[in-house]
Amino acid sequence: MLRKKLLLVLGTLVTLLLAAGVGAVLMLQSVLSDLNHVIDEEVIGTAAATAIQAHLSEIESGLERVALPGEAPGTLDFGGSVADMQVQVERLRALEMVDFAARERVEHIQSGIAALTSGLGAGSTEATLLRDTVAALQGDVLALRDALRLHAQTQERSVTSRFRTVALVLGLAFVLVLNASIMVLARMSTMILKPVDQLVEASRRLAREEFGFRIQLDRKDEFGELARAYNSLAAQLQANEARKIETLQQVARTLNHELNNAIAIIQLQLDLAARSAGPDGIQADRLREIQQALSRMASTVAALTRVRRIVLTDYLAGVKMLDLEASSTDAPLDAAPPERSTVQSSVP
C-alpha cells in the first residue's frame, strides 16, 4: 500500500513536471515562430520595396537620357523592369504584415505602375508626365518601406510582450509546481519518518523489557503491519513474562509456607537450647548466628513472593541468578544495579 502511494505521488509529480516542460517548449516555440515570421516578412517586404525602388531609378535614368539631344526614343525598353515591379507588388500584397495603410500604399503603387506602363507605351511625348509618375512612385515606395518598418516594429514589440508574458507564466507555473513538489515531499517524509521514529522508540523500549508499551499507529500500509506485529510480539512477551512471574510466585509461596513451618520449629528448638545453655557465651553466639541465618533465609523467601519481573544478575562466570532487589521493583533496568556478587559465609 505504501509503495503504491509513493509511486502514485512520484508519478504525479513527474507527470506535472513533464507537462510543464512540454507546455513551456510549445509556448516558447510558438512565440519564436511568430517572431521568425515577422522577421521573414519584414525581410521580404523590404527586399520587394528595394527592388521596386531600383527599377524606378533605372526607369528614371532612362527617361532622363531620352530627354538629352540626339537620343533615339525607341532605344529604351523597360518591359522587364515593369514586369518585375508587378511581381514585387504581388509579393507585397501576399504579405500578412501589410496593414490597411501599407496595403493602400501597395494598391497606389500598383496603379502607378499601370499608369507608367501606359505612358511608356505612348513613347517619349509624355516624358515629363512619366518622370512625375516615377517620382510619385518613388515617394510611395519610400512611404511603404516606412510603413512596413513601423508595422514590423509593432509586431516585434507585440511578440516580445507575448514572450515576456509566456516567460512570466512559465516562471509562476514552475514555482507552483516546485512548491507543490516540496510540500508533497515534506508530507511523504513525515509519512515515512514519523512511523519509523515510533518503531525505533518501540524497539528501544522492548530492549529495556518494557513489554507494556504499544505503538499507536492506525494505518493500512506496511508501517501499520509492522506496528501490529510489534504490538503482538510485545503482548506475547508480556504474557510470557506474566506466566513466569506467576509461576515463580507460586513456587515462592510454596517455599515460604514449607520453610516458615521448618523455621518455626528450628526457632523453637533454638530458644530451648538457649535457655539450657546457661551462661556459656560461645554457645550463645553460635545460636545467635543460626537465628540470623534463619532470618535472612525467611526474608529471602518472602522477597520471592514480591517478585514483579525477572531480572538476572551474574552469579559465577557463565552462570546467572535472580536479582531479588531489582525484580521486586518497577524501576527501569538502568536504575537497577548492573551486577551483584554473592558472598558465601560458613559458620564454624
XYZ file of C-alpha atoms in Angstrom:
348
model
C 0.000 0.000 0.000
C 2.759 2.448 0.922
C 4.662 1.514 -2.220
C 1.581 2.299 -4.319
C 1.151 5.660 -2.585
C 4.778 6.585 -3.212
C 4.572 5.534 -6.846
C 1.321 7.468 -7.293
C 2.701 10.646 -5.709
C 6.041 10.499 -7.511
C 4.319 9.632 -10.789
C 2.009 12.628 -10.387
C 4.959 14.943 -9.708
C 6.888 13.616 -12.692
C 3.796 13.995 -14.895
C 3.316 17.589 -13.743
C 6.956 18.413 -14.417
C 6.809 16.790 -17.855
C 3.561 18.589 -18.691
C 5.041 21.900 -17.552
C 8.183 21.273 -19.596
C 6.257 20.292 -22.728
C 3.927 23.276 -22.318
C 6.902 25.605 -21.901
C 8.577 24.240 -25.025
C 5.381 24.556 -27.095
C 4.640 28.087 -25.904
C 8.204 29.257 -26.491
C 8.244 27.568 -29.885
C 5.014 29.380 -30.824
C 6.424 32.748 -29.755
C 9.722 32.193 -31.556
C 7.870 31.001 -34.668
C 5.804 34.198 -34.695
C 8.957 36.268 -34.226
C 10.675 34.480 -37.114
C 7.575 35.002 -39.264
C 7.611 38.743 -38.541
C 11.318 38.968 -39.355
C 10.903 36.952 -42.576
C 8.018 39.113 -43.784
C 9.956 42.268 -42.932
C 12.898 40.999 -44.986
C 10.638 40.044 -47.928
C 8.780 43.369 -47.844
C 11.990 45.377 -47.613
C 13.545 43.388 -50.456
C 10.464 43.886 -52.670
C 10.344 47.617 -51.951
C 14.090 47.903 -52.634
C 13.684 46.055 -55.948
C 10.846 48.377 -57.000
C 12.943 51.360 -55.964
C 15.851 50.105 -58.079
C 13.640 49.613 -61.136
C 12.145 53.076 -60.718
C 15.643 54.563 -60.526
C 16.544 52.689 -63.710
C 13.434 53.971 -65.494
C 14.110 57.495 -64.252
C 17.657 57.352 -65.628
C 16.341 56.085 -68.962
C 13.798 58.887 -69.171
C 16.495 61.446 -68.464
C 18.597 60.022 -71.297
C 15.625 60.258 -73.647
C 15.381 63.955 -72.866
C 19.005 64.514 -73.959
C 19.628 65.801 -77.561
C 20.492 63.090 -80.083
C 18.986 60.195 -78.043
C 16.708 57.912 -80.000
C 13.415 57.333 -78.135
C 12.924 53.861 -79.469
C 16.107 52.510 -77.951
C 14.578 52.333 -74.422
C 12.860 49.150 -73.308
C 11.543 48.934 -69.713
C 9.306 45.916 -70.190
C 11.429 43.668 -67.969
C 11.609 46.266 -65.190
C 7.856 46.857 -65.261
C 7.129 43.121 -65.189
C 9.459 42.600 -62.242
C 7.866 45.511 -60.377
C 4.472 43.897 -60.875
C 5.865 40.647 -59.463
C 7.233 42.512 -56.423
C 3.865 44.195 -55.921
C 2.179 40.775 -55.854
C 4.735 39.653 -53.254
C 3.879 42.690 -51.159
C 0.148 42.016 -51.431
C 0.720 38.438 -50.256
C 2.379 39.540 -47.010
C 0.352 39.111 -43.823
C 2.088 42.019 -42.149
C 0.674 44.531 -44.654
C -1.874 46.519 -42.662
C -4.526 48.881 -44.039
C -2.181 51.853 -44.517
C 0.546 49.754 -46.138
C -1.987 47.923 -48.314
C -3.341 51.242 -49.507
C 0.197 52.205 -50.461
C 0.637 48.923 -52.339
C -2.587 49.497 -54.285
C -1.453 53.020 -55.105
C 1.929 51.703 -56.297
C 0.165 49.114 -58.470
C -1.982 51.848 -60.034
C 1.119 53.959 -60.607
C 2.921 51.071 -62.296
C -0.103 50.567 -64.580
C -0.048 54.267 -65.467
C 3.689 54.095 -66.027
C 3.235 51.112 -68.338
C 0.653 53.013 -70.386
C 2.899 56.068 -70.568
C 5.920 54.085 -71.666
C 3.845 52.593 -74.464
C 2.972 56.085 -75.704
C 6.629 56.950 -76.366
C 8.632 59.991 -75.360
C 5.862 62.541 -75.974
C 4.813 62.104 -72.355
C 8.329 62.022 -70.863
C 7.593 64.795 -68.377
C 4.422 63.079 -67.197
C 6.309 59.796 -66.908
C 9.016 61.386 -64.770
C 6.331 62.801 -62.498
C 4.763 59.346 -62.258
C 8.120 57.778 -61.418
C 8.772 60.426 -58.762
C 5.344 59.788 -57.235
C 6.006 56.047 -57.254
C 9.352 56.555 -55.548
C 7.624 58.583 -52.856
C 5.034 55.830 -52.416
C 7.769 53.186 -52.186
C 9.617 55.168 -49.514
C 6.376 55.627 -47.586
C 5.677 51.907 -47.980
C 9.096 50.997 -46.596
C 8.490 53.257 -43.605
C 5.057 51.704 -43.076
C 6.485 48.188 -43.323
C 9.261 49.025 -40.877
C 6.806 50.601 -38.428
C 4.455 47.644 -38.691
C 7.357 45.221 -38.203
C 8.448 47.101 -35.092
C 4.897 46.989 -33.764
C 4.692 43.253 -34.408
C 8.085 42.679 -32.808
C 7.002 44.594 -29.718
C 3.816 42.528 -29.592
C 5.744 39.274 -29.900
C 8.253 40.469 -27.300
C 5.388 41.296 -24.942
C 3.961 37.826 -25.542
C 7.373 36.356 -24.833
C 7.565 38.210 -21.517
C 4.065 37.060 -20.631
C 4.920 33.475 -21.521
C 8.142 33.673 -19.512
C 6.237 35.072 -16.513
C 3.529 32.412 -16.762
C 6.115 29.658 -17.098
C 8.067 31.034 -14.151
C 4.952 31.119 -11.981
C 3.957 27.644 -13.152
C 7.371 26.213 -12.306
C 7.343 27.966 -8.922
C 3.909 26.490 -8.171
C 4.998 23.031 -9.296
C 8.193 23.341 -7.254
C 6.295 24.435 -4.137
C 3.771 21.656 -4.634
C 6.635 19.174 -5.018
C 8.282 20.444 -1.831
C 5.022 20.191 0.134
C 4.302 16.724 -1.223
C 7.846 15.534 -0.466
C 7.623 17.037 3.033
C 4.328 15.203 3.538
C 5.912 11.992 2.257
C 8.908 12.400 4.574
C 6.561 12.919 7.528
C 4.507 9.933 6.422
C 7.671 7.789 6.462
C 9.839 9.272 9.233
C 7.124 9.530 11.904
C 6.277 5.793 11.955
C 9.988 4.964 11.668
C 10.679 7.032 14.803
C 7.838 5.271 16.606
C 9.170 1.856 15.604
C 12.702 2.766 16.712
C 11.435 4.021 20.086
C 9.349 0.856 20.482
C 12.412 -1.294 19.752
C 14.397 0.564 22.420
C 11.615 0.057 24.960
C 11.426 -3.606 24.026
C 15.184 -3.908 24.620
C 14.596 -2.442 28.120
C 11.930 -5.134 28.681
C 9.100 -2.581 28.794
C 6.632 -5.068 27.376
C 3.607 -2.901 28.213
C 4.461 -0.263 25.602
C 2.283 -0.242 22.471
C 2.617 1.629 19.164
C -0.400 3.823 18.395
C -0.282 3.714 14.592
C -3.618 3.199 12.841
C -2.514 2.810 9.222
C -3.320 0.312 6.488
C 0.132 0.061 4.955
C 3.466 -1.619 5.626
C 4.132 0.546 8.678
C 0.736 -0.392 10.077
C 1.601 -4.082 9.626
C 4.937 -3.550 11.403
C 3.184 -1.745 14.270
C 0.616 -4.517 14.652
C 3.375 -7.136 14.524
C 5.325 -5.277 17.219
C 2.246 -4.914 19.433
C 1.502 -8.614 19.035
C 5.099 -9.525 19.903
C 5.106 -7.196 22.921
C 1.790 -8.639 24.133
C 3.121 -12.187 23.761
C 6.318 -11.320 25.631
C 4.289 -9.576 28.325
C 2.076 -12.647 28.694
C 5.118 -14.940 28.865
C 6.686 -12.680 31.485
C 3.461 -12.688 33.478
C 3.320 -16.502 33.355
C 6.937 -16.747 34.507
C 6.323 -14.355 37.388
C 3.113 -16.137 38.350
C 4.908 -19.492 38.361
C 7.780 -18.013 40.375
C 5.345 -16.517 42.895
C 3.556 -19.848 43.239
C 6.882 -21.572 43.911
C 7.811 -18.787 46.348
C 4.530 -19.179 48.249
C 5.064 -22.919 48.469
C 8.635 -22.461 49.705
C 7.526 -19.732 52.101
C 4.861 -21.982 53.588
C 7.131 -25.003 53.970
C 10.209 -23.109 55.115
C 8.255 -20.988 57.589
C 6.994 -24.171 59.239
C 10.518 -25.566 59.396
C 11.950 -22.235 60.568
C 9.325 -22.007 63.324
C 10.293 -25.455 64.617
C 14.002 -24.638 64.391
C 13.403 -21.295 66.142
C 11.567 -23.063 68.956
C 14.403 -25.528 69.395
C 16.935 -22.688 69.356
C 15.026 -20.922 72.134
C 15.048 -24.105 74.219
C 18.748 -24.612 73.525
C 19.474 -21.003 74.517
C 17.716 -21.481 77.898
C 19.602 -24.692 78.592
C 22.950 -23.217 77.537
C 23.195 -21.083 80.629
C 25.985 -18.550 80.855
C 28.085 -20.211 78.107
C 28.909 -17.220 75.826
C 30.369 -19.201 72.929
C 27.319 -21.383 72.561
C 25.038 -18.355 72.823
C 26.933 -16.615 69.985
C 26.592 -19.673 67.786
C 22.875 -19.887 68.461
C 22.558 -16.154 67.618
C 24.307 -16.691 64.258
C 21.943 -19.544 63.481
C 18.968 -17.300 64.256
C 20.350 -14.554 61.988
C 20.839 -17.043 59.140
C 17.267 -18.243 59.584
C 16.018 -14.643 59.476
C 17.922 -13.990 56.243
C 16.513 -17.165 54.731
C 12.972 -16.172 55.757
C 13.390 -12.657 54.276
C 14.770 -14.131 51.053
C 11.814 -16.457 50.661
C 9.437 -13.568 51.470
C 11.146 -11.464 48.779
C 10.384 -14.172 46.242
C 6.674 -13.592 46.798
C 7.119 -9.891 45.887
C 8.774 -10.532 42.500
C 7.207 -8.343 39.786
C 9.551 -9.141 36.901
C 12.521 -11.314 36.024
C 15.886 -9.571 36.395
C 19.013 -11.707 36.256
C 22.489 -10.908 37.505
C 25.847 -12.657 37.371
C 26.467 -15.360 39.963
C 29.546 -17.056 38.561
C 31.255 -16.902 35.187
C 28.605 -18.063 32.709
C 26.018 -18.605 35.481
C 23.086 -16.273 36.175
C 20.939 -15.809 39.271
C 17.755 -13.911 40.098
C 18.284 -10.335 41.310
C 15.650 -10.171 44.058
C 16.009 -6.456 44.779
C 15.700 -5.393 41.124
C 12.980 -7.966 40.440
C 10.839 -6.630 43.298
C 10.617 -3.036 41.981
C 9.158 -1.319 38.910
C 12.195 0.930 38.443
C 13.809 0.918 34.970
C 16.590 -1.537 34.427
C 19.082 1.297 34.016
C 18.380 2.356 37.604
C 18.954 -1.140 38.977
C 22.476 -2.269 39.901
C 24.008 -3.862 36.802
C 25.868 -6.573 38.655
C 25.585 -8.226 42.058
C 28.009 -10.538 43.729
C 27.122 -13.400 46.018
C 29.037 -13.760 49.287
C 29.117 -17.184 50.887
C 29.855 -17.443 54.584
C 30.414 -20.536 56.657
C 29.521 -20.952 60.255
C 32.322 -22.544 62.319
